[in-house]
CSV table of N, CA and C in Angstrom, one decimal:
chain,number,residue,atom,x,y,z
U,1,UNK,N,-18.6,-10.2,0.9
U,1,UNK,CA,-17.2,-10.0,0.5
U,1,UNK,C,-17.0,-8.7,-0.3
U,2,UNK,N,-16.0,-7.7,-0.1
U,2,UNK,CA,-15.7,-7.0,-0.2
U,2,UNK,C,-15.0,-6.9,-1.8
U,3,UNK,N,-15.3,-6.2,-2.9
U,3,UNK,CA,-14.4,-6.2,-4.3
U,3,UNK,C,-14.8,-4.6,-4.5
U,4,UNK,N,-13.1,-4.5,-5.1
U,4,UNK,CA,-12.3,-3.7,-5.5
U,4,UNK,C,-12.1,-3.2,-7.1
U,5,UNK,N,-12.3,-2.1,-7.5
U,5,UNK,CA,-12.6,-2.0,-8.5
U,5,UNK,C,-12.0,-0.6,-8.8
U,6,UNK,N,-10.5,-0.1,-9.4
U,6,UNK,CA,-9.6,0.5,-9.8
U,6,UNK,C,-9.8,1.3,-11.3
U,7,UNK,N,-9.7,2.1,-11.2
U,7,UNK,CA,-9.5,3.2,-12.7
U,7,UNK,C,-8.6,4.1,-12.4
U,8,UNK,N,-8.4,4.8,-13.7
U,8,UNK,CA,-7.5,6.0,-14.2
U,8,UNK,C,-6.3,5.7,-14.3
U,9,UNK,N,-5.3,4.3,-14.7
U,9,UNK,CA,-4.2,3.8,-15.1
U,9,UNK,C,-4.3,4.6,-16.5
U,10,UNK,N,-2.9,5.0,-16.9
U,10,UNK,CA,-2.8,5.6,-17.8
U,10,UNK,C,-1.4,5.8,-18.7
U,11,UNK,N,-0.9,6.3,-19.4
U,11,UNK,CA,0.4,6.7,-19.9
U,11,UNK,C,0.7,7.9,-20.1
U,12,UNK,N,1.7,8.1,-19.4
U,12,UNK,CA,1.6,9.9,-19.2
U,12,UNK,C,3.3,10.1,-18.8
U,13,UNK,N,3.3,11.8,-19.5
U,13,UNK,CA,4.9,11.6,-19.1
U,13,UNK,C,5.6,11.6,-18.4
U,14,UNK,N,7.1,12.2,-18.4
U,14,UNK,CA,7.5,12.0,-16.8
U,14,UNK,C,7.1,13.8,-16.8
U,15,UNK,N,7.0,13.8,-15.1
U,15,UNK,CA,6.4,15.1,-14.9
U,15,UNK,C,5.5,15.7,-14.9
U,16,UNK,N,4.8,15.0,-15.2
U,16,UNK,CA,3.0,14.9,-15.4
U,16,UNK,C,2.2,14.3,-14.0
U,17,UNK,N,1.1,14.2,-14.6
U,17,UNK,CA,0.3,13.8,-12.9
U,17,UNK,C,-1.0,12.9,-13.6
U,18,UNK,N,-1.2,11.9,-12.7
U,18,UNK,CA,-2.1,11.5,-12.5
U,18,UNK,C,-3.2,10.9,-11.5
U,19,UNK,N,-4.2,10.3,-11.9
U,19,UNK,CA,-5.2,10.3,-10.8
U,19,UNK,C,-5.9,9.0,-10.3
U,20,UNK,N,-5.3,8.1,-9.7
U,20,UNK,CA,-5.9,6.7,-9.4
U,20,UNK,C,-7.0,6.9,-8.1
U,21,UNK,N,-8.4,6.4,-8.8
U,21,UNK,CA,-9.5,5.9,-8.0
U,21,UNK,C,-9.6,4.2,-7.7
U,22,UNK,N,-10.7,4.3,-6.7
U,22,UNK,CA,-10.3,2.9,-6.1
U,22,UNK,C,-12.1,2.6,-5.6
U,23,UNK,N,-13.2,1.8,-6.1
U,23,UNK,CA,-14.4,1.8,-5.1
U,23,UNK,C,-14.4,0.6,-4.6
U,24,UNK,N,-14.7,0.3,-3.2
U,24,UNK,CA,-15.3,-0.6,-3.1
U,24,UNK,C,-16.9,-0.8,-3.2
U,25,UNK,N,-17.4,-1.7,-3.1
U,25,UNK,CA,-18.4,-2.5,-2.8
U,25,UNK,C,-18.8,-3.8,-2.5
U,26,UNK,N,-20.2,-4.2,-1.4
U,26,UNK,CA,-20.2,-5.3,-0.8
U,26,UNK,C,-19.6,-4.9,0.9
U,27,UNK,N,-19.6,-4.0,0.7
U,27,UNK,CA,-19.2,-3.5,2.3
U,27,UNK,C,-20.1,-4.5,3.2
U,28,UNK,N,-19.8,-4.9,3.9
U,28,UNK,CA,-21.3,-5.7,4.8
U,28,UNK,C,-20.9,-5.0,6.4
U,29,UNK,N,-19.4,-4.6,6.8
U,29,UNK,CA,-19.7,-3.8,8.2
U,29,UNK,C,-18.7,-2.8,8.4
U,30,UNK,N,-17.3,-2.9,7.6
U,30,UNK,CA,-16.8,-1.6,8.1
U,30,UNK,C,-15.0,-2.1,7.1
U,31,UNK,N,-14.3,-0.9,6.8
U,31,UNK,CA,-13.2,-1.0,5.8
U,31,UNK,C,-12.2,-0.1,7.1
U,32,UNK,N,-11.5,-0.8,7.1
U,32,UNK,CA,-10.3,-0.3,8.1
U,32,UNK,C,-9.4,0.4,7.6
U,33,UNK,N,-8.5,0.0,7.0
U,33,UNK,CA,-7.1,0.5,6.1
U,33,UNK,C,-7.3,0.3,4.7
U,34,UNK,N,-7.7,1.4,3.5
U,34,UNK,CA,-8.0,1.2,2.6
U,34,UNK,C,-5.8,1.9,2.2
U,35,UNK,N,-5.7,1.5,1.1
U,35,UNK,CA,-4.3,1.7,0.2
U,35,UNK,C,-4.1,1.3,-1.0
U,36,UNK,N,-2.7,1.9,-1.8
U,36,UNK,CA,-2.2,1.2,-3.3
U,36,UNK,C,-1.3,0.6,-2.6
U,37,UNK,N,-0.7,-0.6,-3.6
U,37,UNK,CA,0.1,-1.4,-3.4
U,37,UNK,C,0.6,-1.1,-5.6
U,38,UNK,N,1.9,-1.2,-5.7
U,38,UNK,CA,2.4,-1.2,-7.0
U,38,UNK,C,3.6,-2.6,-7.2
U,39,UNK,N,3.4,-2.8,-8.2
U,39,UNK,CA,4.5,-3.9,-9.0
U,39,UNK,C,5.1,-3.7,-10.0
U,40,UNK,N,6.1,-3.6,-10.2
U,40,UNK,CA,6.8,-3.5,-11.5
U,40,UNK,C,7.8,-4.3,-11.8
U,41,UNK,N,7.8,-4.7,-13.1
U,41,UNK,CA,7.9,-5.8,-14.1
U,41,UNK,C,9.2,-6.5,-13.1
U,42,UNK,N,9.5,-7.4,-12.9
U,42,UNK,CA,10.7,-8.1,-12.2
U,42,UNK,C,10.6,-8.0,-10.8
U,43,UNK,N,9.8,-7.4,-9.9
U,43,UNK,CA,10.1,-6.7,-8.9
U,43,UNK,C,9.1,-6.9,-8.0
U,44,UNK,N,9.5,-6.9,-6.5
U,44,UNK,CA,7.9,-7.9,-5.3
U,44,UNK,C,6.9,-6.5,-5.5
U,45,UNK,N,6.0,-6.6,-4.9
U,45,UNK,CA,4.7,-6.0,-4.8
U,45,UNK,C,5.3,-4.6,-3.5
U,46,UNK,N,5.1,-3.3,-3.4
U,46,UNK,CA,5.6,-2.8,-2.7
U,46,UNK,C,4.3,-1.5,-1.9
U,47,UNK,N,4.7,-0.7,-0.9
U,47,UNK,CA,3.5,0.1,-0.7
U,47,UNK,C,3.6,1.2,-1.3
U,48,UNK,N,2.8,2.3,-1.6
U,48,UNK,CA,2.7,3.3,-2.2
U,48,UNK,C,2.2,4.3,-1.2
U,49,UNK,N,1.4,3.8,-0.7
U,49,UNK,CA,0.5,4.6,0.3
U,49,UNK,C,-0.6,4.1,1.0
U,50,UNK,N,-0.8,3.9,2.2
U,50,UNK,CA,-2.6,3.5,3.0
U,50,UNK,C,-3.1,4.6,4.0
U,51,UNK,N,-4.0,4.5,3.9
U,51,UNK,CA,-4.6,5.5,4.9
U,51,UNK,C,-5.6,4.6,5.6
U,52,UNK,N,-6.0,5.0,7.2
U,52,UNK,CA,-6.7,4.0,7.8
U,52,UNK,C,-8.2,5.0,8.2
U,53,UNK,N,-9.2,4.5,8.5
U,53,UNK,CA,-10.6,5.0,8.6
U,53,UNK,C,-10.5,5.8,9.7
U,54,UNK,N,-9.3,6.3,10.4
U,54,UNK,CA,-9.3,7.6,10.5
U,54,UNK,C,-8.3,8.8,9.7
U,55,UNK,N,-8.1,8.2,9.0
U,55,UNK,CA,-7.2,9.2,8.2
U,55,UNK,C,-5.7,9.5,8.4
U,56,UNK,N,-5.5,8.6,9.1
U,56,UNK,CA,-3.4,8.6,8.9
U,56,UNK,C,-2.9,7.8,8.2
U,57,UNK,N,-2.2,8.6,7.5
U,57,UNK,CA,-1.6,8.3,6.0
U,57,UNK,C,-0.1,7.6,6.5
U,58,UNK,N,0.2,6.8,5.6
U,58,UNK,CA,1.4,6.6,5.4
U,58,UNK,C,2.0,6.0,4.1
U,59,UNK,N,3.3,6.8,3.3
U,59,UNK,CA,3.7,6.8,2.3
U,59,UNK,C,5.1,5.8,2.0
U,60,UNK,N,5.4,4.8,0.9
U,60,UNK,CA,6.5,4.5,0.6
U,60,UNK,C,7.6,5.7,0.6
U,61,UNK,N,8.9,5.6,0.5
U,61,UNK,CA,9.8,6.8,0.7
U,61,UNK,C,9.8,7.3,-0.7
U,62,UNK,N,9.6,6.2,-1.0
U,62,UNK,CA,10.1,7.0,-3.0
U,62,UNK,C,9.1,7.7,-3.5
U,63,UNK,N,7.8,7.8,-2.6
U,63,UNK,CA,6.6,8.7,-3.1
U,63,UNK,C,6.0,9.8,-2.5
U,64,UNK,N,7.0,10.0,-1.3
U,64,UNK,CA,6.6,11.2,0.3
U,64,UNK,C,7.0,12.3,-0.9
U,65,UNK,N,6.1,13.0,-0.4
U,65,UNK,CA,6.1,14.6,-1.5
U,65,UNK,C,5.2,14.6,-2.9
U,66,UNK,N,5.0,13.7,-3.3
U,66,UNK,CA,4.6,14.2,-4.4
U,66,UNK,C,3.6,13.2,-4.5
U,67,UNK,N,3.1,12.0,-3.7
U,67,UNK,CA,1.5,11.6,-4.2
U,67,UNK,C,0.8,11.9,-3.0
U,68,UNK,N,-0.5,11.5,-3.0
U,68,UNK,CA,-1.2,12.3,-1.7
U,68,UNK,C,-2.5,11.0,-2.1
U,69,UNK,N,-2.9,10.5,-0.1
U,69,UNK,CA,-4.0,9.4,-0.6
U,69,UNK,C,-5.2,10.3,-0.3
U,70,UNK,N,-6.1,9.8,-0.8
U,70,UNK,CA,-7.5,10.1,0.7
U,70,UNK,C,-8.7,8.9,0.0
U,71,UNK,N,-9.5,9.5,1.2
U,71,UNK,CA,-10.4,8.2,1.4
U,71,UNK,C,-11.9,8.9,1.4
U,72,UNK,N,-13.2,8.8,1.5
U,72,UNK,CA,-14.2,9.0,1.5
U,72,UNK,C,-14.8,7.8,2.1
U,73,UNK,N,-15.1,8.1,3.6
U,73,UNK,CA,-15.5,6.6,4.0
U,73,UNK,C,-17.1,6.7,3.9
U,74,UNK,N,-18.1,7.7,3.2
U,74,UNK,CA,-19.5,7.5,3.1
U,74,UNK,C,-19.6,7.0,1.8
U,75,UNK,N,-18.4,6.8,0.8
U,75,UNK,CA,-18.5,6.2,-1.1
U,75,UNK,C,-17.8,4.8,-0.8
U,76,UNK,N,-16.9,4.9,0.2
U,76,UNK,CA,-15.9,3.9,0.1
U,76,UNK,C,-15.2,4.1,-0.8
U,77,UNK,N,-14.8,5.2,-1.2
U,77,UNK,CA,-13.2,4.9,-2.2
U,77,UNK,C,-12.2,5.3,-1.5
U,78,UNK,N,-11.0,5.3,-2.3
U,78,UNK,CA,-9.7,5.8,-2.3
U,78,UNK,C,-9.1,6.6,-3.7
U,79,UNK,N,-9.3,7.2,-3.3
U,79,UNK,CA,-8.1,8.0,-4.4
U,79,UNK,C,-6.4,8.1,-4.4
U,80,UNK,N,-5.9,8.1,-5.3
U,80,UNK,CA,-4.2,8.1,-5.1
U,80,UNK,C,-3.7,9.4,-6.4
U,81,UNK,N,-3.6,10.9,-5.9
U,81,UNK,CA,-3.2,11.7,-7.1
U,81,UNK,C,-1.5,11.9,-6.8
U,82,UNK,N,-1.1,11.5,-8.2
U,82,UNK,CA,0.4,11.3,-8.6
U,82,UNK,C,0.5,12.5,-8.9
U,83,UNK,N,1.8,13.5,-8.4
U,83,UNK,CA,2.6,14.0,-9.3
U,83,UNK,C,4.0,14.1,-9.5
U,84,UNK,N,4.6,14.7,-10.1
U,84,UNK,CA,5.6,14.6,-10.4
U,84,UNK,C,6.0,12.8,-10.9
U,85,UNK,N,5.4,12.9,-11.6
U,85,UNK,CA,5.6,11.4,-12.4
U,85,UNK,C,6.9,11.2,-12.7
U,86,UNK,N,7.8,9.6,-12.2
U,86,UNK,CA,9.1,9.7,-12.9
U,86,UNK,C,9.1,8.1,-13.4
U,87,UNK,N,9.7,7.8,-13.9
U,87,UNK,CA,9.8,6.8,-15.1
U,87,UNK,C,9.9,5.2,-14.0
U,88,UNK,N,10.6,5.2,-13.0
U,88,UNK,CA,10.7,4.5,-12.1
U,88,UNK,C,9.2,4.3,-11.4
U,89,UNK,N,8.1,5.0,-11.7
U,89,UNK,CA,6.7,5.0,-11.1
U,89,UNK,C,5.9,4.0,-11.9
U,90,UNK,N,6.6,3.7,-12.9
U,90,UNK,CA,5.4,2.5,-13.8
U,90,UNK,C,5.7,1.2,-13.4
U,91,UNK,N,4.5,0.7,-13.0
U,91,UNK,CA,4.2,-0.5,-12.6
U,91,UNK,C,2.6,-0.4,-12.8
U,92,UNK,N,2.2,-1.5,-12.1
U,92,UNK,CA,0.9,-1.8,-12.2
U,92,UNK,C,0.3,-1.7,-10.6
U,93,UNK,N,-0.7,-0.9,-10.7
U,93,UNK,CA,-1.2,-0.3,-9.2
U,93,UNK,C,-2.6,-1.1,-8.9
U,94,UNK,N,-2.2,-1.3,-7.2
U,94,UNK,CA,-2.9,-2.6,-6.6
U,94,UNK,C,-4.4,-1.7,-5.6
U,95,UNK,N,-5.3,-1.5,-5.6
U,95,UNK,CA,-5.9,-1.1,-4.4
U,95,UNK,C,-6.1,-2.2,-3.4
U,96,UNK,N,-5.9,-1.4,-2.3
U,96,UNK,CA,-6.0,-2.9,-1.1
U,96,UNK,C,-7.1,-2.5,-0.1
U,97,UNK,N,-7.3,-3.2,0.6
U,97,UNK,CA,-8.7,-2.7,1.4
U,97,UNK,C,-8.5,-4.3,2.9
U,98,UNK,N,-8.5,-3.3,3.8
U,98,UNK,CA,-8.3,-4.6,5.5
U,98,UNK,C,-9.6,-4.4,5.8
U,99,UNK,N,-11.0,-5.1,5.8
U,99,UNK,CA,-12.2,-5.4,5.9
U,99,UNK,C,-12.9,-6.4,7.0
U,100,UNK,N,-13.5,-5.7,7.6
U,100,UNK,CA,-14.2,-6.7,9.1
U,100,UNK,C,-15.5,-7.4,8.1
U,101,UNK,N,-15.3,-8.8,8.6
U,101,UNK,CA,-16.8,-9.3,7.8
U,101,UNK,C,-17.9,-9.6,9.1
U,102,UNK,N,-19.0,-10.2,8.9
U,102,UNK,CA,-20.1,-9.6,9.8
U,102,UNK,C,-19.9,-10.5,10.8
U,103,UNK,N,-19.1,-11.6,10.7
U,103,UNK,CA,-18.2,-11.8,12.3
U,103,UNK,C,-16.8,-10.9,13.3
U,104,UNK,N,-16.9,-9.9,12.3
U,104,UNK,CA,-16.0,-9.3,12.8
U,104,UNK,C,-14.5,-9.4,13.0
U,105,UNK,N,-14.6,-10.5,11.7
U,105,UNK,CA,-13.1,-11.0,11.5
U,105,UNK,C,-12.4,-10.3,10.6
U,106,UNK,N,-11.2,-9.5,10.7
U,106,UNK,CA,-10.5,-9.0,9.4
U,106,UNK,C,-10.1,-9.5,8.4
U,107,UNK,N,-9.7,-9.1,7.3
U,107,UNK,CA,-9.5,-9.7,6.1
U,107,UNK,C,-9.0,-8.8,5.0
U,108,UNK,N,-8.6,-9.3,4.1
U,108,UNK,CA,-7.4,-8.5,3.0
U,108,UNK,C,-7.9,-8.5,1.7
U,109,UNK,N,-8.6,-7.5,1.1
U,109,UNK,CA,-9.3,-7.6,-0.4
U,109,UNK,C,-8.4,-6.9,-1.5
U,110,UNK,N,-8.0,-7.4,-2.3
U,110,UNK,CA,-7.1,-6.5,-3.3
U,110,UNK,C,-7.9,-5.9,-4.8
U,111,UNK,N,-7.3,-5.1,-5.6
U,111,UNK,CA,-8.0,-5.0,-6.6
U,111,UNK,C,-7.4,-6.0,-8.2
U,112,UNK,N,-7.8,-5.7,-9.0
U,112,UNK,CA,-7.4,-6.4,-9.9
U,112,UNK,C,-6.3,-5.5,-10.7
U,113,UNK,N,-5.7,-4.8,-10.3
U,113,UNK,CA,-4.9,-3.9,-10.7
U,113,UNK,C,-5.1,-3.0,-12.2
U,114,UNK,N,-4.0,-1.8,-12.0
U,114,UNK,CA,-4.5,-0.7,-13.0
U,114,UNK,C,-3.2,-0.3,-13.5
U,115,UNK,N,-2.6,-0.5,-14.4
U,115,UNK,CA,-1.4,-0.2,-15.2
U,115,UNK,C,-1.3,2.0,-15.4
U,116,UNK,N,0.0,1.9,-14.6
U,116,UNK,CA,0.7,3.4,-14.8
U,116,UNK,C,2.0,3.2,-15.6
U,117,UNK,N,1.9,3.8,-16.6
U,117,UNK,CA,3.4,4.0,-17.6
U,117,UNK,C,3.5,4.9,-17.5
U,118,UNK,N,5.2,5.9,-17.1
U,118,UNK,CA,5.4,7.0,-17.0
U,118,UNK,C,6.5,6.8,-17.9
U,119,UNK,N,6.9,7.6,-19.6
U,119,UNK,CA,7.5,7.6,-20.5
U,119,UNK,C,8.8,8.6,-20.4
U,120,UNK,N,9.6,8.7,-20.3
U,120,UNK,CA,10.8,9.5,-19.8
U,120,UNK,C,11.1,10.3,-21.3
């Protein structure tokens, strides 16, 4: 089984930048679509950005331009660098990972999430 393990939540201002990592481990055969997923206070779970184990990205609208994913598929992580931080960006950030297990069945691993506050 596949677990997810999230850093560099932080509080920072608006306009500023930050830098969400993401590792997995327990890989046992292969990570498909690694991504952030974000939530904020009142509000459903939404996407931020995924990129798939070849590297096509795709971004929520309210984050095209100013965050950027990438992946390292020989560490297994994900990275998510924010910039242009705006106040509407804090929530609590989810890494997600679509995972074949050694039958070859897909499956959906999340992380335990990482708190972004962007202070206006």
């Amino acid at each position: 089984q596949v677990h997810l393990v999230e850093s560099g939540g932080d509080l920072v201002q608006a306009g500023g930048s930050l830098r969400l990592s993401c590792a997995a481990s327990g890989v046992t055969l292969k990570i498909n679509t690694l991504g952030w997923y974000r939530q904020a206070p009142g509000k459903g779970r939404e996407l931020v950005a995924s990129i798939t184990s070849g590297g096509t990205t795709t971004y929520g609208d309210s984050v095209k331009g100013r965050f950027t994913i990438s992946r390292d598929n020989a560490k297994y992580t994900v990275s998510l660098q924010m910039n242009l931080l705006k106040s509407e960006d804090t929530a609590v950030y989810y890494c997600y990972a679509n995972a074949l297990s050694r039958s070859y069945t897909p499956y959906d691993v999340w992380g335990q999430g990482t708190q972004v506050t962007v202070s206006s």
